[in-house]
PDB file of C-alpha atoms in Angstrom:
ATOM      1  CA  UNK A   1     -10.258  -9.113 -10.684  1.00 78.00           C
ATOM      2  CA  UNK A   2      -8.655  -5.731 -10.527  1.00 87.00           C
ATOM      3  CA  UNK A   3      -5.241  -4.639 -11.667  1.00 93.00           C
ATOM      4  CA  UNK A   4      -3.028  -1.577 -11.481  1.00 95.00           C
ATOM      5  CA  UNK A   5      -0.170  -1.002 -13.896  1.00 96.00           C
ATOM      6  CA  UNK A   6       2.558   1.574 -13.518  1.00 97.00           C
ATOM      7  CA  UNK A   7       4.387   1.517 -16.804  1.00 93.00           C
ATOM      8  CA  UNK A   8       7.532   3.285 -15.612  1.00 96.00           C
ATOM      9  CA  UNK A   9       9.750   1.176 -13.394  1.00 95.00           C
ATOM     10  CA  UNK A  10      12.287   3.939 -12.877  1.00 96.00           C
ATOM     11  CA  UNK A  11      12.463   7.624 -13.757  1.00 97.00           C
ATOM     12  CA  UNK A  12      15.475   9.845 -13.363  1.00 97.00           C
ATOM     13  CA  UNK A  13      15.236  13.636 -13.628  1.00 97.00           C
ATOM     14  CA  UNK A  14      17.255  16.681 -12.734  1.00 97.00           C
ATOM     15  CA  UNK A  15      15.973  19.026 -10.066  1.00 97.00           C
ATOM     16  CA  UNK A  16      13.343  21.554 -11.255  1.00 97.00           C
ATOM     17  CA  UNK A  17      12.181  19.334 -14.097  1.00 97.00           C
ATOM     18  CA  UNK A  18       8.527  18.361 -14.249  1.00 97.00           C
ATOM     19  CA  UNK A  19       7.805  14.639 -14.112  1.00 97.00           C
ATOM     20  CA  UNK A  20       4.665  12.577 -14.678  1.00 97.00           C
ATOM     21  CA  UNK A  21       4.110   9.122 -13.227  1.00 98.00           C
ATOM     22  CA  UNK A  22       1.617   7.045 -15.154  1.00 97.00           C
ATOM     23  CA  UNK A  23      -1.006   4.748 -13.648  1.00 98.00           C
ATOM     24  CA  UNK A  24      -3.521   2.637 -15.540  1.00 98.00           C
ATOM     25  CA  UNK A  25      -6.077   0.507 -13.756  1.00 96.00           C
ATOM     26  CA  UNK A  26      -8.531  -2.261 -14.561  1.00 94.00           C
ATOM     27  CA  UNK A  27     -11.726  -2.967 -12.661  1.00 91.00           C
ATOM     28  CA  UNK A  28     -15.239  -4.141 -13.469  1.00 88.00           C
ATOM     29  CA  UNK A  29     -16.705  -2.138 -10.632  1.00 86.00           C
ATOM     30  CA  UNK A  30     -18.597   1.075 -11.303  1.00 85.00           C
ATOM     31  CA  UNK A  31     -17.635   2.450  -7.916  1.00 86.00           C
ATOM     32  CA  UNK A  32     -13.990   2.344  -6.951  1.00 90.00           C
ATOM     33  CA  UNK A  33     -11.313   4.440  -5.286  1.00 91.00           C
ATOM     34  CA  UNK A  34      -7.822   5.300  -6.420  1.00 93.00           C
ATOM     35  CA  UNK A  35      -4.858   6.225  -4.264  1.00 94.00           C
ATOM     36  CA  UNK A  36      -1.271   7.366  -4.544  1.00 96.00           C
ATOM     37  CA  UNK A  37       1.277   6.531  -1.853  1.00 96.00           C
ATOM     38  CA  UNK A  38       4.880   7.688  -1.498  1.00 97.00           C
ATOM     39  CA  UNK A  39       7.620   5.514  -0.040  1.00 96.00           C
ATOM     40  CA  UNK A  40      10.740   7.590   0.714  1.00 95.00           C
ATOM     41  CA  UNK A  41      14.134   5.951   1.279  1.00 93.00           C
ATOM     42  CA  UNK A  42      13.311   5.602   4.984  1.00 91.00           C
ATOM     43  CA  UNK A  43      10.759   2.961   3.973  1.00 91.00           C
ATOM     44  CA  UNK A  44       7.439   4.113   5.386  1.00 91.00           C
ATOM     45  CA  UNK A  45       4.360   4.486   3.180  1.00 94.00           C
ATOM     46  CA  UNK A  46       2.835   7.937   3.063  1.00 93.00           C
ATOM     47  CA  UNK A  47      -0.682   8.541   1.783  1.00 93.00           C
ATOM     48  CA  UNK A  48      -0.833  11.316  -0.843  1.00 94.00           C
ATOM     49  CA  UNK A  49      -4.293  11.370  -2.371  1.00 92.00           C
ATOM     50  CA  UNK A  50      -7.597   9.508  -2.738  1.00 90.00           C
ATOM     51  CA  UNK A  51      -9.942   9.881  -5.710  1.00 90.00           C
ATOM     52  CA  UNK A  52     -13.456   8.466  -6.031  1.00 88.00           C
ATOM     53  CA  UNK A  53     -14.565   7.015  -9.358  1.00 89.00           C
ATOM     54  CA  UNK A  54     -17.499   9.410  -9.602  1.00 87.00           C
ATOM     55  CA  UNK A  55     -15.329  12.498  -9.173  1.00 84.00           C
ATOM     56  CA  UNK A  56     -13.205  13.211 -12.232  1.00 82.00           C
ATOM     57  CA  UNK A  57     -12.027  16.616 -11.115  1.00 81.00           C
ATOM     58  CA  UNK A  58      -8.301  17.009 -11.299  1.00 84.00           C
ATOM     59  CA  UNK A  59      -6.558  18.039  -8.115  1.00 84.00           C
ATOM     60  CA  UNK A  60      -3.585  20.215  -7.332  1.00 86.00           C
ATOM     61  CA  UNK A  61      -1.737  20.337  -4.048  1.00 87.00           C
ATOM     62  CA  UNK A  62       1.297  22.573  -4.152  1.00 92.00           C
ATOM     63  CA  UNK A  63       3.734  21.083  -6.653  1.00 94.00           C
ATOM     64  CA  UNK A  64       1.665  17.887  -6.940  1.00 94.00           C
ATOM     65  CA  UNK A  65      -1.223  17.391  -9.341  1.00 93.00           C
ATOM     66  CA  UNK A  66      -3.328  14.418 -10.339  1.00 93.00           C
ATOM     67  CA  UNK A  67      -5.140  13.801 -13.619  1.00 94.00           C
ATOM     68  CA  UNK A  68      -7.976  11.262 -13.401  1.00 94.00           C
ATOM     69  CA  UNK A  69      -9.518  10.146 -16.699  1.00 93.00           C
ATOM     70  CA  UNK A  70     -12.140   7.390 -16.571  1.00 92.00           C
ATOM     71  CA  UNK A  71     -12.272   7.174 -20.372  1.00 92.00           C
ATOM     72  CA  UNK A  72      -8.686   5.888 -20.441  1.00 95.00           C
ATOM     73  CA  UNK A  73      -8.700   4.299 -16.949  1.00 95.00           C
ATOM     74  CA  UNK A  74      -5.766   6.427 -15.936  1.00 96.00           C
ATOM     75  CA  UNK A  75      -4.811   8.291 -12.788  1.00 96.00           C
ATOM     76  CA  UNK A  76      -1.540  10.064 -13.505  1.00 96.00           C
ATOM     77  CA  UNK A  77       0.554  12.003 -11.022  1.00 96.00           C
ATOM     78  CA  UNK A  78       2.658  15.033 -11.942  1.00 96.00           C
ATOM     79  CA  UNK A  79       5.313  16.703  -9.845  1.00 96.00           C
ATOM     80  CA  UNK A  80       6.134  20.217 -10.991  1.00 96.00           C
ATOM     81  CA  UNK A  81       9.599  21.641 -10.412  1.00 97.00           C
ATOM     82  CA  UNK A  82      10.866  18.443  -8.832  1.00 97.00           C
ATOM     83  CA  UNK A  83      13.146  18.516  -5.809  1.00 97.00           C
ATOM     84  CA  UNK A  84      15.655  16.050  -4.398  1.00 97.00           C
ATOM     85  CA  UNK A  85      13.245  15.343  -1.520  1.00 96.00           C
ATOM     86  CA  UNK A  86      10.772  13.969  -4.064  1.00 97.00           C
ATOM     87  CA  UNK A  87      13.068  10.987  -4.616  1.00 97.00           C
ATOM     88  CA  UNK A  88      11.039   7.972  -3.548  1.00 97.00           C
ATOM     89  CA  UNK A  89       9.057   5.006  -4.784  1.00 97.00           C
ATOM     90  CA  UNK A  90       5.529   6.001  -5.738  1.00 97.00           C
ATOM     91  CA  UNK A  91       2.650   3.539  -5.720  1.00 97.00           C
ATOM     92  CA  UNK A  92      -0.713   3.820  -7.370  1.00 97.00           C
ATOM     93  CA  UNK A  93      -3.432   1.666  -5.776  1.00 95.00           C
ATOM     94  CA  UNK A  94      -7.083   0.758  -6.241  1.00 93.00           C
ATOM     95  CA  UNK A  95      -9.963  -0.356  -4.015  1.00 89.00           C
ATOM     96  CA  UNK A  96     -12.869  -1.787  -5.945  1.00 80.00           C
ATOM     97  CA  UNK A  97     -16.117  -3.424  -4.966  1.00 69.00           C
ATOM     98  CA  UNK A  98     -17.455  -6.956  -4.858  1.00 65.00           C
ATOM     99  CA  UNK A  99     -14.927  -9.438  -3.537  1.00 63.00           C
ATOM    100  CA  UNK A 100     -12.284  -6.719  -3.653  1.00 64.00           C
ATOM    101  CA  UNK A 101     -14.053  -4.590  -1.083  1.00 65.00           C
ATOM    102  CA  UNK A 102     -11.703  -2.959   1.377  1.00 73.00           C
ATOM    103  CA  UNK A 103      -8.565  -4.445  -0.161  1.00 80.00           C
ATOM    104  CA  UNK A 104      -5.953  -2.329  -1.858  1.00 86.00           C
ATOM    105  CA  UNK A 105      -4.442  -3.546  -5.112  1.00 91.00           C
ATOM    106  CA  UNK A 106      -1.090  -1.889  -5.710  1.00 94.00           C
ATOM    107  CA  UNK A 107       0.830  -1.195  -8.867  1.00 95.00           C
ATOM    108  CA  UNK A 108       4.422  -2.284  -9.101  1.00 95.00           C
ATOM    109  CA  UNK A 109       5.719   1.121  -8.092  1.00 96.00           C
ATOM    110  CA  UNK A 110       7.816   3.749  -9.880  1.00 97.00           C
ATOM    111  CA  UNK A 111      11.214   4.631  -8.509  1.00 97.00           C
ATOM    112  CA  UNK A 112      11.766   8.363  -8.939  1.00 98.00           C
ATOM    113  CA  UNK A 113      15.264   9.747  -8.558  1.00 98.00           C
ATOM    114  CA  UNK A 114      15.724  13.507  -8.623  1.00 97.00           C
ATOM    115  CA  UNK A 115      19.329  14.587  -9.099  1.00 97.00           C
ATOM    116  CA  UNK A 116      20.595  17.940  -7.845  1.00 95.00           C
TER     117      UNK A 116
ATOM    118  CA  UNK B   1       0.430   9.441  18.549  1.00 60.00           C
ATOM    119  CA  UNK B   2       2.091   6.137  17.590  1.00 75.00           C
ATOM    120  CA  UNK B   3      -0.287   5.108  14.758  1.00 93.00           C
ATOM    121  CA  UNK B   4       0.603   1.612  13.530  1.00 96.00           C
ATOM    122  CA  UNK B   5       3.505  -0.057  15.341  1.00 96.00           C
ATOM    123  CA  UNK B   6       5.283  -3.120  14.006  1.00 97.00           C
ATOM    124  CA  UNK B   7       7.781  -5.260  15.860  1.00 96.00           C
ATOM    125  CA  UNK B   8      10.460  -6.281  15.207  1.00 96.00           C
ATOM    126  CA  UNK B   9      11.907  -3.923  12.584  1.00 95.00           C
ATOM    127  CA  UNK B  10      14.487  -6.447  11.399  1.00 96.00           C
ATOM    128  CA  UNK B  11      14.800 -10.203  11.738  1.00 96.00           C
ATOM    129  CA  UNK B  12      16.960 -12.954  10.302  1.00 96.00           C
ATOM    130  CA  UNK B  13      15.677 -16.512  10.444  1.00 96.00           C
ATOM    131  CA  UNK B  14      16.905 -19.887   9.341  1.00 97.00           C
ATOM    132  CA  UNK B  15      14.827 -22.007   7.022  1.00 97.00           C
ATOM    133  CA  UNK B  16      12.249 -23.955   9.024  1.00 97.00           C
ATOM    134  CA  UNK B  17      12.153 -21.614  12.005  1.00 97.00           C
ATOM    135  CA  UNK B  18       8.912 -20.051  13.110  1.00 96.00           C
ATOM    136  CA  UNK B  19       8.210 -16.455  13.952  1.00 96.00           C
ATOM    137  CA  UNK B  20       5.388 -14.069  14.744  1.00 97.00           C
ATOM    138  CA  UNK B  21       5.341 -10.492  13.482  1.00 98.00           C
ATOM    139  CA  UNK B  22       3.437  -8.169  15.767  1.00 97.00           C
ATOM    140  CA  UNK B  23       1.278  -5.215  14.782  1.00 97.00           C
ATOM    141  CA  UNK B  24      -0.688  -2.836  16.971  1.00 97.00           C
ATOM    142  CA  UNK B  25      -2.648   0.302  16.160  1.00 96.00           C
ATOM    143  CA  UNK B  26      -3.895   2.929  18.590  1.00 95.00           C
ATOM    144  CA  UNK B  27      -6.361   4.675  16.271  1.00 93.00           C
ATOM    145  CA  UNK B  28      -9.393   2.497  17.070  1.00 93.00           C
ATOM    146  CA  UNK B  29      -9.532   1.284  13.457  1.00 92.00           C
ATOM    147  CA  UNK B  30     -11.747  -1.655  12.571  1.00 90.00           C
ATOM    148  CA  UNK B  31      -9.862  -3.076   9.583  1.00 91.00           C
ATOM    149  CA  UNK B  32      -6.295  -4.334   9.647  1.00 93.00           C
ATOM    150  CA  UNK B  33      -4.069  -5.777   6.910  1.00 94.00           C
ATOM    151  CA  UNK B  34      -0.788  -7.556   6.296  1.00 97.00           C
ATOM    152  CA  UNK B  35       1.148  -6.974   3.061  1.00 97.00           C
ATOM    153  CA  UNK B  36       4.472  -8.104   1.752  1.00 97.00           C
ATOM    154  CA  UNK B  37       6.638  -5.951  -0.518  1.00 96.00           C
ATOM    155  CA  UNK B  38       8.989  -7.534  -3.003  1.00 93.00           C
ATOM    156  CA  UNK B  39      11.108  -5.733  -5.627  1.00 84.00           C
ATOM    157  CA  UNK B  40       9.167  -4.959  -8.798  1.00 80.00           C
ATOM    158  CA  UNK B  41       5.906  -6.365  -7.419  1.00 82.00           C
ATOM    159  CA  UNK B  42       4.498  -3.592  -5.301  1.00 88.00           C
ATOM    160  CA  UNK B  43       2.675  -4.618  -2.153  1.00 94.00           C
ATOM    161  CA  UNK B  44       0.611  -7.783  -2.100  1.00 94.00           C
ATOM    162  CA  UNK B  45      -2.067  -8.554   0.447  1.00 94.00           C
ATOM    163  CA  UNK B  46      -1.405 -11.605   2.614  1.00 96.00           C
ATOM    164  CA  UNK B  47      -4.323 -11.552   5.065  1.00 95.00           C
ATOM    165  CA  UNK B  48      -6.781  -9.021   6.338  1.00 93.00           C
ATOM    166  CA  UNK B  49      -9.226  -8.573   9.183  1.00 93.00           C
ATOM    167  CA  UNK B  50     -12.359  -6.569   8.444  1.00 88.00           C
ATOM    168  CA  UNK B  51     -13.223  -6.368  12.134  1.00 87.00           C
ATOM    169  CA  UNK B  52     -12.278  -7.857  15.473  1.00 89.00           C
ATOM    170  CA  UNK B  53     -12.854 -11.589  15.409  1.00 88.00           C
ATOM    171  CA  UNK B  54     -12.686 -12.047  11.633  1.00 91.00           C
ATOM    172  CA  UNK B  55      -9.798 -12.821   9.300  1.00 94.00           C
ATOM    173  CA  UNK B  56      -9.652 -13.625   5.590  1.00 92.00           C
ATOM    174  CA  UNK B  57      -7.076 -14.605   3.012  1.00 93.00           C
ATOM    175  CA  UNK B  58      -5.661 -12.091   0.612  1.00 91.00           C
ATOM    176  CA  UNK B  59      -3.706 -12.598  -2.576  1.00 90.00           C
ATOM    177  CA  UNK B  60      -0.719 -14.549  -1.182  1.00 95.00           C
ATOM    178  CA  UNK B  61      -1.728 -16.342   2.058  1.00 96.00           C
ATOM    179  CA  UNK B  62       0.202 -19.606   1.659  1.00 96.00           C
ATOM    180  CA  UNK B  63       2.750 -20.196   4.414  1.00 96.00           C
ATOM    181  CA  UNK B  64       1.196 -17.655   6.779  1.00 97.00           C
ATOM    182  CA  UNK B  65      -1.358 -17.528   9.560  1.00 97.00           C
ATOM    183  CA  UNK B  66      -2.854 -14.550  11.346  1.00 97.00           C
ATOM    184  CA  UNK B  67      -4.568 -13.741  14.617  1.00 96.00           C
ATOM    185  CA  UNK B  68      -6.720 -10.728  15.372  1.00 95.00           C
ATOM    186  CA  UNK B  69      -6.105 -10.797  19.091  1.00 87.00           C
ATOM    187  CA  UNK B  70      -8.307  -7.785  19.825  1.00 94.00           C
ATOM    188  CA  UNK B  71      -9.246  -4.578  18.070  1.00 94.00           C
ATOM    189  CA  UNK B  72      -5.725  -3.172  18.447  1.00 96.00           C
ATOM    190  CA  UNK B  73      -3.554  -6.132  17.526  1.00 97.00           C
ATOM    191  CA  UNK B  74      -3.135  -8.218  14.380  1.00 97.00           C
ATOM    192  CA  UNK B  75      -0.252 -10.686  14.254  1.00 97.00           C
ATOM    193  CA  UNK B  76       1.274 -12.583  11.330  1.00 98.00           C
ATOM    194  CA  UNK B  77       2.881 -15.976  11.898  1.00 98.00           C
ATOM    195  CA  UNK B  78       5.312 -17.917   9.747  1.00 96.00           C
ATOM    196  CA  UNK B  79       5.128 -21.524  10.961  1.00 93.00           C
ATOM    197  CA  UNK B  80       8.073 -22.841   8.938  1.00 96.00           C
ATOM    198  CA  UNK B  81       9.984 -20.045   7.273  1.00 95.00           C
ATOM    199  CA  UNK B  82      11.203 -20.471   3.693  1.00 97.00           C
ATOM    200  CA  UNK B  83      13.680 -18.342   1.710  1.00 96.00           C
ATOM    201  CA  UNK B  84      10.798 -17.275  -0.587  1.00 96.00           C
ATOM    202  CA  UNK B  85       9.319 -15.450   2.393  1.00 97.00           C
ATOM    203  CA  UNK B  86      12.264 -13.065   2.551  1.00 97.00           C
ATOM    204  CA  UNK B  87      10.532  -9.720   2.139  1.00 97.00           C
ATOM    205  CA  UNK B  88       9.508  -6.494   3.783  1.00 97.00           C
ATOM    206  CA  UNK B  89       6.232  -6.906   5.659  1.00 98.00           C
ATOM    207  CA  UNK B  90       3.837  -4.042   6.246  1.00 97.00           C
ATOM    208  CA  UNK B  91       0.892  -3.899   8.583  1.00 97.00           C
ATOM    209  CA  UNK B  92      -1.869  -1.374   7.920  1.00 95.00           C
ATOM    210  CA  UNK B  93      -5.135  -0.286   9.470  1.00 94.00           C
ATOM    211  CA  UNK B  94      -8.078   1.675   8.185  1.00 90.00           C
ATOM    212  CA  UNK B  95     -10.819   3.694   9.829  1.00 86.00           C
ATOM    213  CA  UNK B  96     -14.506   3.366   9.175  1.00 78.00           C
ATOM    214  CA  UNK B  97     -16.380   0.304   8.011  1.00 73.00           C
ATOM    215  CA  UNK B  98     -14.800  -2.238   5.736  1.00 66.00           C
ATOM    216  CA  UNK B  99     -16.447  -0.879   2.587  1.00 68.00           C
ATOM    217  CA  UNK B 100     -15.406   2.679   3.160  1.00 72.00           C
ATOM    218  CA  UNK B 101     -12.912   4.484   0.966  1.00 75.00           C
ATOM    219  CA  UNK B 102     -10.718   5.728   3.759  1.00 83.00           C
ATOM    220  CA  UNK B 103      -6.968   5.411   3.134  1.00 88.00           C
ATOM    221  CA  UNK B 104      -4.957   2.814   4.956  1.00 90.00           C
ATOM    222  CA  UNK B 105      -2.358   3.833   7.520  1.00 93.00           C
ATOM    223  CA  UNK B 106       0.847   1.825   7.348  1.00 95.00           C
ATOM    224  CA  UNK B 107       3.440   0.812   9.894  1.00 95.00           C
ATOM    225  CA  UNK B 108       7.137   1.258   9.194  1.00 94.00           C
ATOM    226  CA  UNK B 109       7.618  -2.316   8.049  1.00 95.00           C
ATOM    227  CA  UNK B 110       9.555  -5.401   9.166  1.00 97.00           C
ATOM    228  CA  UNK B 111      12.534  -6.513   7.089  1.00 96.00           C
ATOM    229  CA  UNK B 112      12.661 -10.291   7.260  1.00 97.00           C
ATOM    230  CA  UNK B 113      15.497 -12.365   5.818  1.00 96.00           C
ATOM    231  CA  UNK B 114      15.360 -16.144   5.729  1.00 97.00           C
ATOM    232  CA  UNK B 115      18.580 -17.996   5.108  1.00 95.00           C
TER     233      UNK B 115
END
């Protein structure tokens, strides 16, 4: 079985603060894929990033960065200089192998509120 | 480019009523999925279809049935709705073969309330 845990249920910051959303996963598979999705107040799910288990390079995309560490089974997401438009629910998710092939397992989600 | 289209967007049912949620994708994706989203629980997989003609149970299939009508369409049916099925339902599709690592594309969701 696989599991994704997002320890922070809610985070509240003031605009321009940096914020990190934590994600810890469990899987017995040696090959797996990790994802982050954003769900803004409008409700749709927006794909942000995919990371393969054999690629531990960190990634930066504008104000977003992701830190993947296999040794601690973590895939954390940092927003630098947060903005009000970053307010959303963020989900970390995992696709493993075996009987979990093709099926996303989601974390519980972290509600991020950025205040002006 | 419509992507994944879900209908209806909102629905209120009475306990015991039946209903079918429709989902269609125009991206020629092989795999399709139904999830439900409940507060504090993320999204949980109800059923999925790895390819046209096949369907399989996910994490929470009880009380639901699905039909993969063709490659484009994947419907979710509640035969006898219960208040515990009040939720937001998302349909998703994914390109490539079932074991690929391509991200899923989601519809906008259906908000279903059962009284």
